[in-house]
């Protein structure tokens, strides 16, 4: 699970909403988007902060 504190709450909300819109099949399975975000963070040198919502969504979409 990724805490909203990992990103600021507003960015986290925007990001998860955008990913649910792009990948409706992923939002049906509990935790799939969160797992993909964790992997994107791991692939991005352990951080998502400093990246735009669009950039994180693109990296996470590749994983999903």
Tab-separated table of N, CA, C and O in Angstrom:
chain	number	residue	atom	x	y	z
A	1	UNK	N	0.840	-1.190	0.000
A	1	UNK	CA	0.000	0.000	0.000
A	1	UNK	C	0.873	1.237	0.000
A	1	UNK	O	1.851	1.306	0.727
A	2	UNK	N	0.545	2.222	-0.801
A	2	UNK	CA	1.256	3.493	-0.817
A	2	UNK	C	0.434	4.494	-0.039
A	2	UNK	O	-0.723	4.728	-0.344
A	3	UNK	N	1.041	5.059	0.953
A	3	UNK	CA	0.375	6.078	1.734
A	3	UNK	C	0.280	7.356	0.924
A	3	UNK	O	1.208	7.700	0.184
A	4	UNK	N	-0.813	8.088	1.063
A	4	UNK	CA	-0.893	9.390	0.394
A	4	UNK	C	0.230	10.321	0.818
A	4	UNK	O	0.546	11.263	0.118
A	5	UNK	N	0.865	10.044	1.937
A	5	UNK	CA	1.987	10.874	2.373
A	5	UNK	C	3.219	10.675	1.501
A	5	UNK	O	4.133	11.469	1.535
A	6	UNK	N	3.254	9.579	0.721
A	6	UNK	CA	4.371	9.332	-0.174
A	6	UNK	C	4.471	10.448	-1.204
A	6	UNK	O	5.544	10.917	-1.529
A	7	UNK	N	3.361	10.851	-1.729
A	7	UNK	CA	3.254	12.024	-2.586
A	7	UNK	C	2.412	12.996	-1.783
A	7	UNK	O	1.803	12.606	-0.800
A	8	UNK	N	2.338	14.238	-2.185
A	8	UNK	CA	1.402	15.059	-1.429
A	8	UNK	C	0.000	14.558	-1.765
A	8	UNK	O	-0.238	13.974	-2.798
A	9	UNK	N	-0.899	14.736	-0.864
A	9	UNK	CA	-2.227	14.136	-0.960
A	9	UNK	C	-2.948	14.516	-2.252
A	9	UNK	O	-3.584	13.676	-2.876
A	10	UNK	N	-2.840	15.747	-2.653
A	10	UNK	CA	-3.500	16.206	-3.871
A	10	UNK	C	-2.943	15.489	-5.100
A	10	UNK	O	-3.690	15.035	-5.956
A	11	UNK	N	-1.630	15.362	-5.183
A	11	UNK	CA	-1.005	14.675	-6.314
A	11	UNK	C	-1.361	13.198	-6.320
A	11	UNK	O	-1.620	12.615	-7.370
A	12	UNK	N	-1.366	12.587	-5.153
A	12	UNK	CA	-1.718	11.173	-5.051
A	12	UNK	C	-3.142	10.941	-5.543
A	12	UNK	O	-3.399	10.016	-6.312
A	13	UNK	N	-4.058	11.794	-5.133
A	13	UNK	CA	-5.456	11.683	-5.555
A	13	UNK	C	-5.581	11.856	-7.059
A	13	UNK	O	-6.261	11.068	-7.730
A	14	UNK	N	-4.915	12.861	-7.618
A	14	UNK	CA	-4.946	13.088	-9.069
A	14	UNK	C	-4.367	11.888	-9.811
A	14	UNK	O	-4.904	11.458	-10.835
A	15	UNK	N	-3.271	11.376	-9.304
A	15	UNK	CA	-2.592	10.276	-9.952
A	15	UNK	C	-3.443	9.007	-9.963
A	15	UNK	O	-3.609	8.372	-10.999
A	16	UNK	N	-3.999	8.646	-8.824
A	16	UNK	CA	-4.812	7.430	-8.777
A	16	UNK	C	-6.077	7.585	-9.623
A	16	UNK	O	-6.490	6.648	-10.298
A	17	UNK	N	-6.664	8.776	-9.630
A	17	UNK	CA	-7.843	9.015	-10.459
A	17	UNK	C	-7.493	8.865	-11.940
A	17	UNK	O	-8.210	8.203	-12.694
A	18	UNK	N	-6.386	9.450	-12.350
A	18	UNK	CA	-5.951	9.372	-13.749
A	18	UNK	C	-5.671	7.920	-14.136
A	18	UNK	O	-6.078	7.465	-15.200
A	19	UNK	N	-4.999	7.172	-13.271
A	19	UNK	CA	-4.685	5.784	-13.576
A	19	UNK	C	-5.942	4.918	-13.643
A	19	UNK	O	-6.027	4.013	-14.465
A	20	UNK	N	-6.919	5.214	-12.808
A	20	UNK	CA	-8.185	4.470	-12.869
A	20	UNK	C	-8.926	4.746	-14.167
A	20	UNK	O	-9.575	3.868	-14.723
A	21	UNK	N	-8.825	5.985	-14.662
A	21	UNK	CA	-9.465	6.333	-15.931
A	21	UNK	C	-8.775	5.638	-17.102
A	21	UNK	O	-9.428	5.133	-18.010
A	22	UNK	N	-7.454	5.611	-17.072
A	22	UNK	CA	-6.676	5.012	-18.154
A	22	UNK	C	-6.769	3.485	-18.126
A	22	UNK	O	-6.806	2.843	-19.164
A	23	UNK	N	-6.798	2.925	-16.917
A	23	UNK	CA	-6.758	1.467	-16.733
A	23	UNK	C	-7.923	0.996	-15.875
A	23	UNK	O	-7.731	0.581	-14.730
A	24	UNK	N	-9.137	1.041	-16.402
A	24	UNK	CA	-10.291	0.631	-15.585
A	24	UNK	C	-10.204	-0.819	-15.117
A	24	UNK	O	-10.690	-1.154	-14.043
A	25	UNK	N	-9.536	-1.667	-15.899
A	25	UNK	CA	-9.388	-3.063	-15.489
A	25	UNK	C	-8.517	-3.190	-14.236
A	25	UNK	O	-8.733	-4.071	-13.410
A	26	UNK	N	-7.560	-2.303	-14.082
A	26	UNK	CA	-6.672	-2.343	-12.910
A	26	UNK	C	-7.399	-1.883	-11.659
A	26	UNK	O	-7.112	-2.361	-10.563
A	27	UNK	N	-8.338	-0.966	-11.810
A	27	UNK	CA	-9.034	-0.459	-10.631
A	27	UNK	C	-10.031	-1.472	-10.080
A	27	UNK	O	-10.491	-1.341	-8.956
A	28	UNK	N	-10.321	-2.501	-10.844
A	28	UNK	CA	-11.229	-3.555	-10.358
A	28	UNK	C	-10.512	-4.514	-9.418
A	28	UNK	O	-11.135	-5.168	-8.612
A	29	UNK	N	-9.222	-4.631	-9.559
A	29	UNK	CA	-8.442	-5.528	-8.708
A	29	UNK	C	-7.783	-4.713	-7.596
A	29	UNK	O	-6.965	-3.832	-7.851
A	30	UNK	N	-8.157	-4.995	-6.385
A	30	UNK	CA	-7.656	-4.261	-5.218
A	30	UNK	C	-6.128	-4.282	-5.173
A	30	UNK	O	-5.501	-5.323	-5.257
A	31	UNK	N	-5.548	-3.127	-5.092
A	31	UNK	CA	-4.113	-3.015	-4.898
A	31	UNK	C	-3.274	-3.026	-6.157
A	31	UNK	O	-2.076	-2.795	-6.084
A	32	UNK	N	-3.858	-3.299	-7.307
A	32	UNK	CA	-3.051	-3.381	-8.528
A	32	UNK	C	-2.394	-2.034	-8.867
A	32	UNK	O	-1.220	-1.995	-9.208
A	33	UNK	N	-3.140	-0.958	-8.759
A	33	UNK	CA	-2.573	0.365	-9.041
A	33	UNK	C	-1.507	0.703	-8.005
A	33	UNK	O	-0.425	1.191	-8.350
A	34	UNK	N	-1.773	0.421	-6.750
A	34	UNK	CA	-0.788	0.694	-5.697
A	34	UNK	C	0.486	-0.113	-5.922
A	34	UNK	O	1.593	0.408	-5.765
A	35	UNK	N	0.347	-1.379	-6.302
A	35	UNK	CA	1.522	-2.207	-6.588
A	35	UNK	C	2.328	-1.632	-7.741
A	35	UNK	O	3.559	-1.606	-7.701
A	36	UNK	N	1.635	-1.176	-8.776
A	36	UNK	CA	2.321	-0.593	-9.935
A	36	UNK	C	3.026	0.706	-9.552
A	36	UNK	O	4.131	0.976	-10.028
A	37	UNK	N	2.410	1.503	-8.683
A	37	UNK	CA	3.052	2.734	-8.219
A	37	UNK	C	4.315	2.414	-7.414
A	37	UNK	O	5.340	3.097	-7.557
A	38	UNK	N	4.256	1.394	-6.592
A	38	UNK	CA	5.444	0.992	-5.832
A	38	UNK	C	6.566	0.558	-6.762
A	38	UNK	O	7.729	0.905	-6.552
A	39	UNK	N	6.218	-0.186	-7.797
A	39	UNK	CA	7.231	-0.622	-8.753
A	39	UNK	C	7.803	0.568	-9.525
A	39	UNK	O	9.005	0.646	-9.759
A	40	UNK	N	6.944	1.505	-9.911
A	40	UNK	CA	7.419	2.713	-10.602
A	40	UNK	C	8.368	3.497	-9.704
A	40	UNK	O	9.385	4.023	-10.167
A	41	UNK	N	8.046	3.558	-8.427
A	41	UNK	CA	8.928	4.255	-7.479
A	41	UNK	C	10.261	3.536	-7.393
A	41	UNK	O	11.316	4.168	-7.417
A	42	UNK	N	10.229	2.215	-7.302
A	42	UNK	CA	11.455	1.429	-7.223
A	42	UNK	C	12.304	1.636	-8.477
A	42	UNK	O	13.522	1.818	-8.391
A	43	UNK	N	11.669	1.634	-9.634
A	43	UNK	CA	12.375	1.828	-10.899
A	43	UNK	C	12.892	3.254	-11.061
A	43	UNK	O	13.802	3.492	-11.843
A	44	UNK	N	12.308	4.183	-10.332
A	44	UNK	CA	12.708	5.589	-10.416
A	44	UNK	C	13.649	5.991	-9.302
A	44	UNK	O	13.525	7.071	-8.730
A	45	UNK	N	14.564	5.113	-8.942
A	45	UNK	CA	15.565	5.366	-7.895
A	45	UNK	C	14.935	5.588	-6.529
A	45	UNK	O	15.418	6.377	-5.723
A	46	UNK	N	13.803	4.964	-6.284
A	46	UNK	CA	13.197	4.989	-4.962
A	46	UNK	C	12.355	6.196	-4.644
A	46	UNK	O	11.939	6.369	-3.503
A	47	UNK	N	12.082	7.044	-5.627
A	47	UNK	CA	11.306	8.248	-5.337
A	47	UNK	C	10.370	8.574	-6.492
A	47	UNK	O	10.665	8.308	-7.642
A	48	UNK	N	9.240	9.133	-6.131
A	48	UNK	CA	8.309	9.663	-7.120
A	48	UNK	C	8.227	11.179	-6.996
A	48	UNK	O	7.800	11.855	-7.918
A	49	UNK	N	8.630	11.677	-5.859
A	49	UNK	CA	8.550	13.120	-5.643
A	49	UNK	C	9.457	13.837	-6.633
A	49	UNK	O	10.501	13.322	-7.040
A	50	UNK	N	9.033	14.982	-7.046
A	50	UNK	CA	9.775	15.755	-8.025
A	50	UNK	C	9.358	15.451	-9.452
A	50	UNK	O	9.735	16.156	-10.364
A	51	UNK	N	8.601	14.375	-9.625
A	51	UNK	CA	8.098	14.024	-10.954
A	51	UNK	C	6.676	14.553	-11.101
A	51	UNK	O	5.931	14.617	-10.128
A	52	UNK	N	6.311	14.903	-12.309
A	52	UNK	CA	4.951	15.376	-12.542
A	52	UNK	C	3.977	14.208	-12.469
A	52	UNK	O	4.360	13.046	-12.639
A	53	UNK	N	2.717	14.524	-12.225
A	53	UNK	CA	1.670	13.504	-12.203
A	53	UNK	C	1.649	12.785	-13.551
A	53	UNK	O	1.558	11.560	-13.613
A	54	UNK	N	1.777	13.533	-14.630
A	54	UNK	CA	1.771	12.947	-15.973
A	54	UNK	C	2.923	11.963	-16.141
A	54	UNK	O	2.730	10.856	-16.650
A	55	UNK	N	4.103	12.335	-15.709
A	55	UNK	CA	5.269	11.474	-15.829
A	55	UNK	C	5.114	10.188	-15.021
A	55	UNK	O	5.400	9.092	-15.513
A	56	UNK	N	4.650	10.305	-13.797
A	56	UNK	CA	4.439	9.126	-12.950
A	56	UNK	C	3.349	8.242	-13.543
A	56	UNK	O	3.478	7.016	-13.569
A	57	UNK	N	2.288	8.848	-14.053
A	57	UNK	CA	1.203	8.078	-14.675
A	57	UNK	C	1.714	7.317	-15.892
A	57	UNK	O	1.344	6.150	-16.102
A	58	UNK	N	2.571	7.930	-16.677
A	58	UNK	CA	3.124	7.267	-17.860
A	58	UNK	C	4.000	6.081	-17.454
A	58	UNK	O	3.896	4.991	-18.026
A	59	UNK	N	4.871	6.287	-16.457
A	59	UNK	CA	5.737	5.201	-15.989
A	59	UNK	C	4.916	4.065	-15.386
A	59	UNK	O	5.214	2.890	-15.577
A	60	UNK	N	3.877	4.414	-14.651
A	60	UNK	CA	3.028	3.405	-14.014
A	60	UNK	C	2.192	2.681	-15.062
A	60	UNK	O	1.980	1.472	-14.960
A	61	UNK	N	1.755	3.386	-16.081
A	61	UNK	CA	0.972	2.761	-17.157
A	61	UNK	C	1.757	1.685	-17.874
A	61	UNK	O	1.195	0.650	-18.265
A	62	UNK	N	3.046	1.899	-18.050
A	62	UNK	CA	3.896	0.883	-18.692
A	62	UNK	C	3.857	-0.403	-17.867
A	62	UNK	O	3.795	-1.506	-18.414
A	63	UNK	N	3.863	-0.261	-16.561
A	63	UNK	CA	3.841	-1.420	-15.663
A	63	UNK	C	2.474	-2.101	-15.687
A	63	UNK	O	2.381	-3.324	-15.719
A	64	UNK	N	1.417	-1.292	-15.686
A	64	UNK	CA	0.073	-1.854	-15.698
A	64	UNK	C	-0.227	-2.520	-17.021
A	64	UNK	O	-0.934	-3.474	-17.105
